[in-house]
PDB file of C-alpha atoms in Angstrom:
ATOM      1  CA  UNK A   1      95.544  30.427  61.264  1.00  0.00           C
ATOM      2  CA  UNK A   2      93.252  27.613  59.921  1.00  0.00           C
ATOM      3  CA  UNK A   3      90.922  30.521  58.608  1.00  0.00           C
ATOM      4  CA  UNK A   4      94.018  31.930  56.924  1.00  0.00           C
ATOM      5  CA  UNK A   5      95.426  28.724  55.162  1.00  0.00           C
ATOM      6  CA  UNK A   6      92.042  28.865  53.790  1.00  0.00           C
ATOM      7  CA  UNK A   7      91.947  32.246  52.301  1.00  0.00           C
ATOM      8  CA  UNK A   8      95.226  32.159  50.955  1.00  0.00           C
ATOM      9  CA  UNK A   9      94.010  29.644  48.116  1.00  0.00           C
ATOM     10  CA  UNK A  10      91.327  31.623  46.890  1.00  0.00           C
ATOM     11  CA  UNK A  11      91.696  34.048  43.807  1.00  0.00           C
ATOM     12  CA  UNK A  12      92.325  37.950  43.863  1.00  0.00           C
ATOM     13  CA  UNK A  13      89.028  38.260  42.538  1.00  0.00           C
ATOM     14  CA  UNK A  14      87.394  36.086  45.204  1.00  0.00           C
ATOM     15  CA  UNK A  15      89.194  37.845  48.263  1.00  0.00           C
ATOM     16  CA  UNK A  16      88.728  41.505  46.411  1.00  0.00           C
ATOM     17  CA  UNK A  17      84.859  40.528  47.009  1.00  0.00           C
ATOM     18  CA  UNK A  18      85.193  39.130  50.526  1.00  0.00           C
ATOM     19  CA  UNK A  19      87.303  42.460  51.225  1.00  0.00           C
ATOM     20  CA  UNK A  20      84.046  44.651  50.396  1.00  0.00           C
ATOM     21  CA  UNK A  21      81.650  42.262  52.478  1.00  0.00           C
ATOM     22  CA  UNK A  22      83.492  41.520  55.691  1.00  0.00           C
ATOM     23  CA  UNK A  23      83.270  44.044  58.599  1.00  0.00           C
ATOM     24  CA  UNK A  24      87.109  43.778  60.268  1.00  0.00           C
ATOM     25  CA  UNK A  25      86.816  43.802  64.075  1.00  0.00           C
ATOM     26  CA  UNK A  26      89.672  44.510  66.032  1.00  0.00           C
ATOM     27  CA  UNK A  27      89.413  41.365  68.810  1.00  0.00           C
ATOM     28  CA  UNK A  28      93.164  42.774  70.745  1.00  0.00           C
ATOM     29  CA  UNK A  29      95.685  44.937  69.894  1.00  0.00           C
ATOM     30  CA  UNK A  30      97.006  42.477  67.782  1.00  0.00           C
ATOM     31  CA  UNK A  31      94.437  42.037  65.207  1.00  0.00           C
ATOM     32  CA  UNK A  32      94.470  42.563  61.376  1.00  0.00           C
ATOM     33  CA  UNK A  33      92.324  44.935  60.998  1.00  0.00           C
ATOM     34  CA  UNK A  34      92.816  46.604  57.189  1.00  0.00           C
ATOM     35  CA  UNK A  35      92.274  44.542  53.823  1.00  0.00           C
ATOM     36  CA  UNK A  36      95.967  45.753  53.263  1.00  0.00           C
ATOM     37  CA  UNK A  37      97.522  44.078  55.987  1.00  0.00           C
ATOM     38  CA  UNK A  38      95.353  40.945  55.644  1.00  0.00           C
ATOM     39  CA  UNK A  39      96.060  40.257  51.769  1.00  0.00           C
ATOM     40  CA  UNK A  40      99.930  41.152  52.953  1.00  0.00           C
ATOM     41  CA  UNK A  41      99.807  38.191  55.496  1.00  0.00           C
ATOM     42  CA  UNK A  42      97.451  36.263  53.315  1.00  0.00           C
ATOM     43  CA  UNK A  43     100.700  36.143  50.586  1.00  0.00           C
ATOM     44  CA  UNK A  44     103.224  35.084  53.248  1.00  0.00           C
ATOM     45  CA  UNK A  45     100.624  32.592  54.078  1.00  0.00           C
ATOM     46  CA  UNK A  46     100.761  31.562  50.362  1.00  0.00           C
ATOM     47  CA  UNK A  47     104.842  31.732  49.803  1.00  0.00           C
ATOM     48  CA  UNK A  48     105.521  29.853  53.194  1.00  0.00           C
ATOM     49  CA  UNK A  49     102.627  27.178  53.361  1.00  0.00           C
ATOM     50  CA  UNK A  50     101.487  27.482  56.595  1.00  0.00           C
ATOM     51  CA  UNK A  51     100.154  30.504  59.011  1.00  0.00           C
ATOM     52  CA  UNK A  52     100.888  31.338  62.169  1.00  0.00           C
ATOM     53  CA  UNK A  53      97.886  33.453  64.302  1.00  0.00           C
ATOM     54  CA  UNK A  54      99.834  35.414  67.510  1.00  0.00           C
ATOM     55  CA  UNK A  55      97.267  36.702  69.873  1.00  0.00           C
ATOM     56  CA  UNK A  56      95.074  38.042  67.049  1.00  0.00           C
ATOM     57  CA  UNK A  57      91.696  36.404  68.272  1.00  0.00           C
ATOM     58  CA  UNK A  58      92.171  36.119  72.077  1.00  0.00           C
ATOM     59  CA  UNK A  59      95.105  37.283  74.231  1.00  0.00           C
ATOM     60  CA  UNK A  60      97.761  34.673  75.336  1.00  0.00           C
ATOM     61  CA  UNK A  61      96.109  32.120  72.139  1.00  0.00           C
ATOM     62  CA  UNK A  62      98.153  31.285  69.053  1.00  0.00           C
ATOM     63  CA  UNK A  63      97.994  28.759  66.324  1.00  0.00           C
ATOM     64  CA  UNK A  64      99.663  27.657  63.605  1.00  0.00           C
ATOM     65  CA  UNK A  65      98.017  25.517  60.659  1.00  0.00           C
ATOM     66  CA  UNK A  66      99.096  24.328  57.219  1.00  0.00           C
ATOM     67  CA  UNK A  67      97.013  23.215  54.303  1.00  0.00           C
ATOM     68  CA  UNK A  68      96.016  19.621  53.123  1.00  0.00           C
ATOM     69  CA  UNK A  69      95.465  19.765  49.417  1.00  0.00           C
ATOM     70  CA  UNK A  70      94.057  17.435  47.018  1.00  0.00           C
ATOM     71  CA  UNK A  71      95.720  15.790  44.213  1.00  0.00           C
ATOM     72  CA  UNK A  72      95.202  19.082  41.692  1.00  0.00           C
ATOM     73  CA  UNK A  73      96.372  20.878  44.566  1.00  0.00           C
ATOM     74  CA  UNK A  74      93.093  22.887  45.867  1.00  0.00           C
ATOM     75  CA  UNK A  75      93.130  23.066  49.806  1.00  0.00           C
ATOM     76  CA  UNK A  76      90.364  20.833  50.655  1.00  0.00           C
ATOM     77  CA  UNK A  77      91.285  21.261  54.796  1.00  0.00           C
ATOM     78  CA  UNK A  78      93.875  22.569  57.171  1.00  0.00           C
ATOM     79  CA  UNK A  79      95.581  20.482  60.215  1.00  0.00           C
ATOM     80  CA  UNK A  80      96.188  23.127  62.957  1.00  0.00           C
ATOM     81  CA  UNK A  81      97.468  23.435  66.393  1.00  0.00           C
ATOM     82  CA  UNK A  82      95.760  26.278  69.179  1.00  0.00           C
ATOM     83  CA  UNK A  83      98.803  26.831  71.620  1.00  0.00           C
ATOM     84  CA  UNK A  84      99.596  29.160  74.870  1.00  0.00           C
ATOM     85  CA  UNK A  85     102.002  31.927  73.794  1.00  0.00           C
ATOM     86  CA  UNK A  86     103.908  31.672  77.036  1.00  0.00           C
ATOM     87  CA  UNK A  87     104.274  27.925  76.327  1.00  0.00           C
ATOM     88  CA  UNK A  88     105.639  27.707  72.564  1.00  0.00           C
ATOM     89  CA  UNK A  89     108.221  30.502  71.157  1.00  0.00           C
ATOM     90  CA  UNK A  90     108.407  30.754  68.020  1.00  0.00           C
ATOM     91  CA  UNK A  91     111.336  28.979  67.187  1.00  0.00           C
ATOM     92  CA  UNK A  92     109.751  25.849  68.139  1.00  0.00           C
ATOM     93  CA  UNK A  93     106.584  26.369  66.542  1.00  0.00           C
ATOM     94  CA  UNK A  94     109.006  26.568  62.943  1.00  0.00           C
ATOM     95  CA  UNK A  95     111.366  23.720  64.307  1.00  0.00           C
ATOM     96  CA  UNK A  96     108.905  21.206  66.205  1.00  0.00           C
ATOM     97  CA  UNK A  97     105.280  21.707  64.906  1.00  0.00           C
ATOM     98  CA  UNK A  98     105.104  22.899  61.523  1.00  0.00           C
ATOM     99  CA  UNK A  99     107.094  19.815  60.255  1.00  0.00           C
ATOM    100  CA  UNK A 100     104.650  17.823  61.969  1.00  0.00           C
ATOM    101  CA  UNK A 101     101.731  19.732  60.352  1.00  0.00           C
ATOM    102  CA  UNK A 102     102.701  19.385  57.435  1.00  0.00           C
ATOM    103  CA  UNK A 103     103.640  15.890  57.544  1.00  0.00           C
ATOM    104  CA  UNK A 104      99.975  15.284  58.507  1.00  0.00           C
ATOM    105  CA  UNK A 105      98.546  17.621  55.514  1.00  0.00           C
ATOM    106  CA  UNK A 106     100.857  15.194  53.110  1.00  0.00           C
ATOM    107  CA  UNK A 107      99.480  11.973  54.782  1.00  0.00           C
ATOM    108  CA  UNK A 108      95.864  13.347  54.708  1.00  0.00           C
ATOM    109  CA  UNK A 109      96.323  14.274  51.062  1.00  0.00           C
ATOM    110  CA  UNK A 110      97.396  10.605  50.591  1.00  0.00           C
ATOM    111  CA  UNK A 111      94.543   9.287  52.408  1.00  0.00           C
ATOM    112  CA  UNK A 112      92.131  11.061  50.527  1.00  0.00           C
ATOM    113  CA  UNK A 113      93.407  10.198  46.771  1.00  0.00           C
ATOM    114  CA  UNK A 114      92.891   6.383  48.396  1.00  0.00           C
ATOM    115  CA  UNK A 115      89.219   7.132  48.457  1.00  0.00           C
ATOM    116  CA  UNK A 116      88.590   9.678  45.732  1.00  0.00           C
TER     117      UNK A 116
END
């Protein structure tokens, strides 16, 4: 997810280059494997403001992370949470953490104009 937040800023251009460089491995059944069905997430990822990861890297392992931008709006870092599947459903991830998260990525974006 925090990998994800990250990609989602970058141009077309940049991620039509990463597309032709990176080798997709399939880590579980659940893994994005195509440049399709990444850049397809990768705009969700940009519409919503945050990602959520199910089981993609390592079975029974999720995350979700959202961005912390700077003050023209570049993401800088991501604040992200690694969870058990069987411990978090989804609703809760949308109701409980992601408000959280993104709380934090405002309040980190605040902390860094105080020292830019």
């Amino acid at each position: 997810a925090l990998g994800r937040v990250f990609l989602a800023s970058w141009s077309e251009a940049d991620l039509k280059s990463y597309f032709e460089r990176v080798d997709f491995v399939r880590r579980t059944e659940f893994t994005l494997v195509t440049p399709a069905k990444v850049a397809h997430e990768l705009e969700r990822v940009r519409r919503s403001g945050y990602s959520i990861v199910d089981q993609e890297f390592e079975l029974k392992v999720g995350s979700i992370a959202a961005p912390v931008q700077d003050l023209l709006g570049n993401v800088v870092a991501a604040i992200c949470v690694v969870f058990q599947v069987s411990d978090v459903s989804k609703r809760e991830l949308l109701d409980r953490f992601l408000p959280a998260l993104k709380k934090g990525a405002l309040q980190l974006k605040d902390r860094l104009a105080e020292i830019s």
